[in-house]
Coordinates of C-alpha atoms and ligand atoms in Angstrom, one line a residue:
X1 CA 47.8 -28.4 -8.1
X2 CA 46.2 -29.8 -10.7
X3 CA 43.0 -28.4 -10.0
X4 CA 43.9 -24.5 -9.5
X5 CA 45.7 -24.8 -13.2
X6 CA 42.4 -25.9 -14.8
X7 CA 40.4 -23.4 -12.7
X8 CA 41.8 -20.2 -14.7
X9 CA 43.5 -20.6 -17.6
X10 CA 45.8 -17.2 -17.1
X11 CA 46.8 -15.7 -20.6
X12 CA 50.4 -15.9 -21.5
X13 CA 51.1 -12.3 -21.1
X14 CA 51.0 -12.5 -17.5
X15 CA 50.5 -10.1 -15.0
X16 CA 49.7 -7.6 -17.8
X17 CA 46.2 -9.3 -17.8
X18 CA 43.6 -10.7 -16.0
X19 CA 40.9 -12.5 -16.6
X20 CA 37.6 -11.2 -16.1
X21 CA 36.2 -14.7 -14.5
X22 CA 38.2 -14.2 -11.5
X23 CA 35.6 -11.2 -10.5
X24 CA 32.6 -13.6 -11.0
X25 CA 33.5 -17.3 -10.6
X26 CA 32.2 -18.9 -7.2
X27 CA 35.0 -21.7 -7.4
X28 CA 37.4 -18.9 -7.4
X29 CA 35.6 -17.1 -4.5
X30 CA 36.2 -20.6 -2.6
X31 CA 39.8 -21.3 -3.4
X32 CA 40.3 -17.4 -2.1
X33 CA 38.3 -17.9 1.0
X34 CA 40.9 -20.9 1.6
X35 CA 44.0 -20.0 0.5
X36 CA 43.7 -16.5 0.8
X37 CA 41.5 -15.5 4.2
X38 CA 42.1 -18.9 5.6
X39 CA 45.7 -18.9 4.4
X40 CA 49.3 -16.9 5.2
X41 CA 48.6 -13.8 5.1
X42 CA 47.3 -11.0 8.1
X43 CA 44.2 -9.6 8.4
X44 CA 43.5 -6.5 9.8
X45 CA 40.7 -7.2 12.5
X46 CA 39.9 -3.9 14.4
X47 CA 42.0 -1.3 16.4
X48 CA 43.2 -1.2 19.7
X49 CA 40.6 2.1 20.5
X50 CA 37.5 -0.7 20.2
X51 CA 38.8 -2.7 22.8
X52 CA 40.7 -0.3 25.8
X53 CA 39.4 -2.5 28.7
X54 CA 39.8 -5.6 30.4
X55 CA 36.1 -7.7 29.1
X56 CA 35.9 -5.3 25.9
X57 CA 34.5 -7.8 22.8
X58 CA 34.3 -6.6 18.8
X59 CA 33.4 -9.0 16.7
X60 CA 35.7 -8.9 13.5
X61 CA 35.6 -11.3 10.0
X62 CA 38.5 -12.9 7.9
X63 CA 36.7 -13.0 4.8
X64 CA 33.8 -15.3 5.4
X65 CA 35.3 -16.6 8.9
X66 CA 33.6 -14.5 11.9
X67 CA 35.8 -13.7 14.8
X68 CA 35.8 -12.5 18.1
X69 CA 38.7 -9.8 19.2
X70 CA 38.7 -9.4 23.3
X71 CA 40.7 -7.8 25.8
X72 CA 41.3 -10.3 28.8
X73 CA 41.2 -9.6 32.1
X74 CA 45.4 -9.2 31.9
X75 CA 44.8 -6.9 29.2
X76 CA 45.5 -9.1 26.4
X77 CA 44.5 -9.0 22.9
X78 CA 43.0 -12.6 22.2
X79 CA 41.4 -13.7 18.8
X80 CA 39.2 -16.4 18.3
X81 CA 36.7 -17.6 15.5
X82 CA 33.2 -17.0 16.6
X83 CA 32.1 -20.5 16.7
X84 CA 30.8 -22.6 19.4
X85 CA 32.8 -25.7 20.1
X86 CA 29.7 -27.1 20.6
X87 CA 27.3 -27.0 17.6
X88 CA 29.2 -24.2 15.9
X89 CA 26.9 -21.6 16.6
X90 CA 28.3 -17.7 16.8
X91 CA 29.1 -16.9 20.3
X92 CA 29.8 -13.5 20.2
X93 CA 26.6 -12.0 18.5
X94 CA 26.7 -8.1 19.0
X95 CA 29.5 -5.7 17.2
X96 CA 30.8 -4.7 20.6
X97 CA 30.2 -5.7 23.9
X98 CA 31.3 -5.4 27.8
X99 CA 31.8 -9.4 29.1
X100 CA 32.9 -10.7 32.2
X101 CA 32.8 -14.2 29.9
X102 CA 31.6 -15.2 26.6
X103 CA 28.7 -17.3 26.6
X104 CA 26.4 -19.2 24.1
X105 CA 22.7 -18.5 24.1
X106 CA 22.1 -21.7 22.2
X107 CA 23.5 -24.3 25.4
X108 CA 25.1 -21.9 27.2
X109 CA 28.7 -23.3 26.9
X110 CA 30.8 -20.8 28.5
X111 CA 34.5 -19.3 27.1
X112 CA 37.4 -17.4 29.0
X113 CA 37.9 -14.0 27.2
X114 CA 41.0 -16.2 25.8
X115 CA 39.3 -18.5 24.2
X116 CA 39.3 -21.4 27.0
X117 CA 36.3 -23.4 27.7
X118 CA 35.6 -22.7 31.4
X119 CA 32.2 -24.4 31.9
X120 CA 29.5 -26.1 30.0
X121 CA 25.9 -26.0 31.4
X122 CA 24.7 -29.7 32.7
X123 CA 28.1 -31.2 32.4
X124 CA 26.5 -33.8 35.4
X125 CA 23.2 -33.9 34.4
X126 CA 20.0 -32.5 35.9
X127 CA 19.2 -34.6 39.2
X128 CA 21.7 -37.1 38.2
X129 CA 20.8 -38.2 35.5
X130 CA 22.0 -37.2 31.7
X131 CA 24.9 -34.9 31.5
X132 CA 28.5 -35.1 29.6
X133 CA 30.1 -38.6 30.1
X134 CA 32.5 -39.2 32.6
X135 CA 35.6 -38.4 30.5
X136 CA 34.2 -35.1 29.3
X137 CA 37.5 -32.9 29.8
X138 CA 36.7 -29.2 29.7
X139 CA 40.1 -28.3 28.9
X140 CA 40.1 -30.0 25.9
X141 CA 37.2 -27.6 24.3
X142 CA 38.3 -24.0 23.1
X143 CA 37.3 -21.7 20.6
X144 CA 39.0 -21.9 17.5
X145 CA 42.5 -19.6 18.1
X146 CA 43.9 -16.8 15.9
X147 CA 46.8 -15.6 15.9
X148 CA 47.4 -12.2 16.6
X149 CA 50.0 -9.3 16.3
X150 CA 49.2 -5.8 17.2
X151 CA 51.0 -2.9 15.4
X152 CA 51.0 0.9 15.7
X153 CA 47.5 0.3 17.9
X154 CA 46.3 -1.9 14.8
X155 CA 44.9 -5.5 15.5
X156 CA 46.1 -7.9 12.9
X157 CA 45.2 -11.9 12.7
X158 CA 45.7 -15.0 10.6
X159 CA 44.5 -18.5 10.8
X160 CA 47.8 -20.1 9.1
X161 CA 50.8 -21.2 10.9
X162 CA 52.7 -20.6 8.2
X163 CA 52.5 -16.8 8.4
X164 CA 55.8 -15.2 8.6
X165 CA 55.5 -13.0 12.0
X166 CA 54.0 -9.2 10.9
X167 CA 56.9 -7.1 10.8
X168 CA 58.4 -9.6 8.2
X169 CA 55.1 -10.0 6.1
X170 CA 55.0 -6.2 6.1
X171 CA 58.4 -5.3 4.9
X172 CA 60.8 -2.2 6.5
X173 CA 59.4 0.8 4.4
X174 CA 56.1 -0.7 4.5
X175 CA 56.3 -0.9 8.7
X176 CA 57.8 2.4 8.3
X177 CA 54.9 4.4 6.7
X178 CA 52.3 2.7 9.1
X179 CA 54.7 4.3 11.6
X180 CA 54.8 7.5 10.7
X181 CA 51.0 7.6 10.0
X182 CA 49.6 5.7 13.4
X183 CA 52.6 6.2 15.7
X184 CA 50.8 8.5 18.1
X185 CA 47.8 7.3 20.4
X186 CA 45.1 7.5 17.8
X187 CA 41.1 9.5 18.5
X188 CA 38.1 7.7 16.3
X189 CA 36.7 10.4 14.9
X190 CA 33.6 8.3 13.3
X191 CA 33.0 5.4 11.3
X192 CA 30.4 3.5 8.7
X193 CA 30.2 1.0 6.3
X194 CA 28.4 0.1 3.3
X195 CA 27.8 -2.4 0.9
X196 CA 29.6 -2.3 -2.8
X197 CA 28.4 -4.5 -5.4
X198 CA 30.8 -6.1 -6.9
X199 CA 33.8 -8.5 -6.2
X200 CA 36.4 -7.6 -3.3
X201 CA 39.3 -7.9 -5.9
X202 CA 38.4 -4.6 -7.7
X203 CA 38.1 -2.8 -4.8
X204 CA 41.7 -4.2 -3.7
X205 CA 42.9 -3.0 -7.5
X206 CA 40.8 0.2 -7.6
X207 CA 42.8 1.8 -4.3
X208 CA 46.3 0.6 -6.1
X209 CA 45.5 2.2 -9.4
X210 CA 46.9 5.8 -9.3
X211 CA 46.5 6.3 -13.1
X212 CA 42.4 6.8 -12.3
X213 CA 42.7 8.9 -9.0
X214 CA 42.8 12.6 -11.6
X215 CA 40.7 11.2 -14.0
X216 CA 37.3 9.6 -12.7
X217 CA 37.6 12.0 -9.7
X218 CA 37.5 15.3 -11.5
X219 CA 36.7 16.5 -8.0
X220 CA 40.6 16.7 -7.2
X221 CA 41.5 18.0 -10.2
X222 CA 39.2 20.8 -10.5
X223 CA 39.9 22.1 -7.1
X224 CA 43.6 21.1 -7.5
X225 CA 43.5 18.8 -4.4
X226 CA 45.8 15.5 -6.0
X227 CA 47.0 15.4 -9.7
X228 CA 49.0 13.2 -11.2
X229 CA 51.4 16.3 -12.0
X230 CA 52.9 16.5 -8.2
X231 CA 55.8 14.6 -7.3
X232 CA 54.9 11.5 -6.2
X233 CA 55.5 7.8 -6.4
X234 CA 54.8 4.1 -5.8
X235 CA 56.5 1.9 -3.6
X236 CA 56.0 -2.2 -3.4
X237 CA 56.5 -4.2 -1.4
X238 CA 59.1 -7.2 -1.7
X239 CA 56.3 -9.6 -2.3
X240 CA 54.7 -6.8 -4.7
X241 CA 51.5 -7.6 -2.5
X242 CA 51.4 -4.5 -0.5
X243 CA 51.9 -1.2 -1.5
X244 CA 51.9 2.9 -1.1
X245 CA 50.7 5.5 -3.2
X246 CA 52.0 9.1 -2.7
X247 CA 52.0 13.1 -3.5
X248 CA 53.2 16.3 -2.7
X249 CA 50.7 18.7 -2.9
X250 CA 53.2 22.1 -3.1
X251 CA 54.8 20.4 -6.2
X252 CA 51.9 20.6 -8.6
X253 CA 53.2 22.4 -11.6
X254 CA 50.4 22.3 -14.0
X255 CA 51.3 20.0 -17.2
X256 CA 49.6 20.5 -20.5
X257 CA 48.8 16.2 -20.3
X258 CA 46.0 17.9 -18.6
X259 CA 44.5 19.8 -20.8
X260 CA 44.2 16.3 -23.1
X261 CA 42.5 14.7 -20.0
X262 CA 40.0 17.3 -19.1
X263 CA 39.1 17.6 -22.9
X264 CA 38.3 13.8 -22.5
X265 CA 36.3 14.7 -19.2
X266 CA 35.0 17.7 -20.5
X267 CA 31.8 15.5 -20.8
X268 CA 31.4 14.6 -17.2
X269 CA 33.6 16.5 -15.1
X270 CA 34.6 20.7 -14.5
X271 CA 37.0 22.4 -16.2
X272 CA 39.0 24.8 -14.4
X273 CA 37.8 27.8 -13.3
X274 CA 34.2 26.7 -13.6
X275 CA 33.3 25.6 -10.3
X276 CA 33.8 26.7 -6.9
X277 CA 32.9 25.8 -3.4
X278 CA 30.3 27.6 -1.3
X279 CA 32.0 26.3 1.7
X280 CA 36.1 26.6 0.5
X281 CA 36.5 25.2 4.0
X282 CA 36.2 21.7 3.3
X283 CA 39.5 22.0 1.9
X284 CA 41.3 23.7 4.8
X285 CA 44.4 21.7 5.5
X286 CA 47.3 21.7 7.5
X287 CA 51.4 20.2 6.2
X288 CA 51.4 17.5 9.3
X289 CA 55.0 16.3 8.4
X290 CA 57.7 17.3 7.1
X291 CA 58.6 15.0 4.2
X292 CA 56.2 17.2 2.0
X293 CA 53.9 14.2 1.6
X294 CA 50.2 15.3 1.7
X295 CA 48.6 12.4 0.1
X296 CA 48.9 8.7 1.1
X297 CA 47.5 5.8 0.1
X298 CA 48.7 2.4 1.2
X299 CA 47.5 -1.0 1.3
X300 CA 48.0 -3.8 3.2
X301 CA 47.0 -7.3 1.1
X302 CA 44.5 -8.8 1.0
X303 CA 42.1 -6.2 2.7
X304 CA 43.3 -3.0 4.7
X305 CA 44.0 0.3 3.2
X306 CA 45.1 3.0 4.7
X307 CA 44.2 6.7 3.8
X308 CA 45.7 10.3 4.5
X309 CA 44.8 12.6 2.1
X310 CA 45.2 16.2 3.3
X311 CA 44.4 15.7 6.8
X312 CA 42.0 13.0 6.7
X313 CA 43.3 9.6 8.1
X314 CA 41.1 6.8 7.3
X315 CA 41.3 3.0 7.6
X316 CA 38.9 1.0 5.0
X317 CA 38.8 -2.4 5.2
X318 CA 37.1 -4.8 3.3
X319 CA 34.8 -7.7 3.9
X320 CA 34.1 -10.2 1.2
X321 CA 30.3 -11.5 1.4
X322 CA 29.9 -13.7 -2.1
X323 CA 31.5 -13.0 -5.7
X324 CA 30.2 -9.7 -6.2
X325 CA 29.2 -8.4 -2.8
X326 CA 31.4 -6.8 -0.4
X327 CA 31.2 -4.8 2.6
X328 CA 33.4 -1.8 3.3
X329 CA 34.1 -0.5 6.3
X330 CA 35.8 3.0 7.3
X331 CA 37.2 4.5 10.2
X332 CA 37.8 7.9 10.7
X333 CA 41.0 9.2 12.9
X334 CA 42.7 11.4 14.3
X335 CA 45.1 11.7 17.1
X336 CA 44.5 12.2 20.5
X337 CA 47.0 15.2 20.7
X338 CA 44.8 17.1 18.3
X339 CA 43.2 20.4 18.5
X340 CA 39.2 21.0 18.6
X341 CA 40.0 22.9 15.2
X342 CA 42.3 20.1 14.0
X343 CA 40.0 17.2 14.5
X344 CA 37.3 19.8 12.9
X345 CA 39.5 20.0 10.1
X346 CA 39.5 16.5 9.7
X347 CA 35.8 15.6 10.1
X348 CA 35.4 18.3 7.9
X349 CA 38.0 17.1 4.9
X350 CA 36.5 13.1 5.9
X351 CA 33.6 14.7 3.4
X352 CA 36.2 13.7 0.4
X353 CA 36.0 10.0 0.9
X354 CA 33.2 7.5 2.3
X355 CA 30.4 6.2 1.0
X356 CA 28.4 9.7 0.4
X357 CA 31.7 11.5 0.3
X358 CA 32.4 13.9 -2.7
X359 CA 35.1 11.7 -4.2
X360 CA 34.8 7.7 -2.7
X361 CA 31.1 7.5 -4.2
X362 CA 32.8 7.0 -7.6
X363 CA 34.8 4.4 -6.7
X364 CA 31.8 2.8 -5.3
X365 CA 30.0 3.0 -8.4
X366 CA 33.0 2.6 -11.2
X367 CA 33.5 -1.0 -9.4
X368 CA 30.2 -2.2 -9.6
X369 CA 30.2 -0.9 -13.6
X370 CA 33.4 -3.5 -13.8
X371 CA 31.3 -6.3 -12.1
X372 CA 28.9 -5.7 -14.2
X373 CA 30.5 -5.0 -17.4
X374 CA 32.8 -8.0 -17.3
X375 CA 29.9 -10.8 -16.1
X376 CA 29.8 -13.3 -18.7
X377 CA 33.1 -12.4 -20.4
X378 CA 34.0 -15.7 -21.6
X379 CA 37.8 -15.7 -21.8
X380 CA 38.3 -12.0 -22.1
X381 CA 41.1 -10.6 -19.7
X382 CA 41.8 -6.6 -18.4
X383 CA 44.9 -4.9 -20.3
X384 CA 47.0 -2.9 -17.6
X385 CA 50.4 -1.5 -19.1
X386 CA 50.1 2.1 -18.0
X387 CA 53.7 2.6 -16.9
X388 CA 55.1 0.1 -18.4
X389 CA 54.6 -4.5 -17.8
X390 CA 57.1 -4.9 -14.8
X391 CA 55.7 -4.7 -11.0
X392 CA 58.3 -2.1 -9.9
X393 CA 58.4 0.7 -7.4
X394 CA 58.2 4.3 -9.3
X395 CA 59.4 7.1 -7.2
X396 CA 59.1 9.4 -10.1
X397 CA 55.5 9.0 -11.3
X398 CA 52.3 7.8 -10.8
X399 CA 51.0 7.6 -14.2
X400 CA 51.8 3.8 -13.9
X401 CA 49.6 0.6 -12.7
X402 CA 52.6 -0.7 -11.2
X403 CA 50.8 -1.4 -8.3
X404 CA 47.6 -3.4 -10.1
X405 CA 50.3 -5.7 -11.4
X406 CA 52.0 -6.1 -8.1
X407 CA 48.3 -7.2 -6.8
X408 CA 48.0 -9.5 -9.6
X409 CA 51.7 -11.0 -9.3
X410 CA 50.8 -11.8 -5.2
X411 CA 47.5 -12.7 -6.1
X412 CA 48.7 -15.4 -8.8
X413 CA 51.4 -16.6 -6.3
X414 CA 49.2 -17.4 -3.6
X415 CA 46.3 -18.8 -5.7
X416 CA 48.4 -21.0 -7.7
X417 CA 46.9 -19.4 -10.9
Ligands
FES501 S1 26.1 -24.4 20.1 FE1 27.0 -23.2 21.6 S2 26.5 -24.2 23.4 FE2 25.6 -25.4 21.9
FE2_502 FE1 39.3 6.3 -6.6

């Protein structure tokens, strides 16, 4: 791979560092679209709840690749990439849809909900003359399959072969924690999306780094939400590509690092004891399990995370649209065994993270300062050792990157970089 070793010229140090042209550089952006959204890896496409029906359609994207998820008149998740075997036009062209069939506009070519060709308009002409010739063989036209696994109500796909089956690519603890947090028949609660300027690689690094979570969002530590002082930990994966982030709220005991940290935030953020809330509610919160874990963060590579802090379950997924544009998407969740006042609760709390959300608009924002502080860098390169240079889990603390380096290790391993 002669070509992907003169594309990046990694320094020595390894995953310790990372250049700053892989945030900006289009041929890197190709060789990701390829190896990456094209390549062995799932995708998280949509959830079961979008499609409950025989006919339901959401269209769904694998980085730039647009796809089609459908229920089928057996009830059968299919997945297909939204393009016309004809002239490659999108098929599917609304977000969600009710189809008995999914038809073209352009020539009106005309797909079985699993992908099948079933009919193409004119196929003998138009008063016997024109039309397909006589070896035209419907069966052999389909849209593009993907392969799909559902998990815990979650719709996965991925265009490789070689892409080990799901509960493999996921790994036994990671499988485990998706199980323990969408187990149960799920309720949307809401959803939106928005746009973040800058690559899709610092968002993918900004949800593993624990070591900001206290500092830029002075929210939590003000009002003693999450702080790095809890028990908590990080686990990785085997392949160090996926990963979970978590805390124990009743543990928080208060360490004097703090008092260094806030005097460094002193400038931007609250001290203690300064601020309140006018409505303390938005931080009413029930213990939902009993391993004592109230925050969560895990990730799925390349582009799922998976959120539940407090009460608030969230899945945000991410959508890469060109070196430094990316669209974010959120879903808001529940369970359907909830209370009125529980799913309340949640709504209520879902006011912490999202795009206008009291703590996710900085993450919005501190990304796009990255893309823009690191464009024309030359051969400059990030320096992550908080918590040491290894990719290792750390049950013990969070004040680590572990978890950046574990994206940067799979990342570097599946580039060829
Ligand atoms: S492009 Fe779809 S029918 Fe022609
Ligand atoms: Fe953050």
């Amino acid at each position: 791979m002669e070509a992907a070793e003169a594309l990046v010229d990694w320094p020595s140090e390894g995953i310790t560092r990372v250049p700053f042209q892989v945030f900006s550089d289009q041929e890197v952006y190709d060789r990701e679209q390829q190896r990456i959204f094209r390549g062995p890896v799932w995708q998280f496409l949509c959830i079961e709840q979008d499609i409950p029906e025989p006919g339901d359609v959401v269209t769904s994207w694998m980085g730039e690749t647009p796809v089609i998820v459908a229920r089928d008149h057996d009830g059968q998740v299919n997945a297909m990439v939204n393009r016309c075997a004809h002239k490659g036009a999108l098929v599917a062209l609304k977000s969600k849809d009710k189809v008995k069939n999914l038809t073209c506009v352009y020539h009106a070519w005309s797909y079985r909900l699993d992908g099948r060709l079933r009919s193409i308009a004119f196929q003998n002409g138009v008063n016997g003359k024109g039309g397909m010739p006589e070896d035209f063989d419907v069966e052999a036209h389909r849209l593009q399959p993907v392969r799909v696994q559902v998990f815990c109500g979650l719709v996965f796909g991925t265009l490789s072969d070689e892409t080990p089956p799901l509960d493999e690519f996921l790994g036994p603890r990671m499988g485990a924690f998706i199980q323990r947090n969408f187990g149960r028949p799920l309720k949307v609660l809401g959803r939106h999306s928005q746009i973040i300027h800058n690559n899709w690689k610092l968002y993918a690094e900004n949800v593993r780094d624990s070591y900001h979570a206290t500092l830029l969002h002075t929210f939590y530590t003000t009002f003693k939400v999450n702080r790095l002082d809890m028990d908590g930990g990080i686990i990785l994966s085997d392949r160090k590509w996926h990963h979970i982030s978590y805390s124990k709220r009743a543990t928080f005991n208060l360490d004097k690092e703090y008092l260094t940290a806030e005097v460094h935030s002193a400038k931007y953020g609250a001290k203690h004891g300064e601020s309140a809330l006018e409505g303390p509610e938005l931080l009413d919160a029930w213990e939902e399990f009993d391993d004592g874990i109230t925050h969560s963060i895990q990730t799925v590579f390349p582009n799922v995370v998976f959120q539940f802090t407090l009460n608030s379950l969230a899945i945000r997924f991410f959508v890469p649209q060109g070196v430094d544009k990316t669209e974010l998407k959120w879903i808001f969740l529940g369970y359907e065994r909830d209370t009125p006042e529980q799913s309340k609760m949640r709504i209520m709390q879902s006011n912490l993270t999202g795009a206008a959300g009291l703590v996710a608009l900085e993450d919005g924002c501190i990304n796009e300062f990255v893309q823009r502080g690191t464009v024309g860098s030359g051969r400059r390169a990030a320096f992550i050792e908080m918590g040491g240079r290894v990719a290792e889990s750390n049950e013990s603390s969070r004040a680590t990157e572990a978890s950046v380096r574990g994206f940067w290790h799979g990342y570097r391993d599946i580039m060829g970089f």
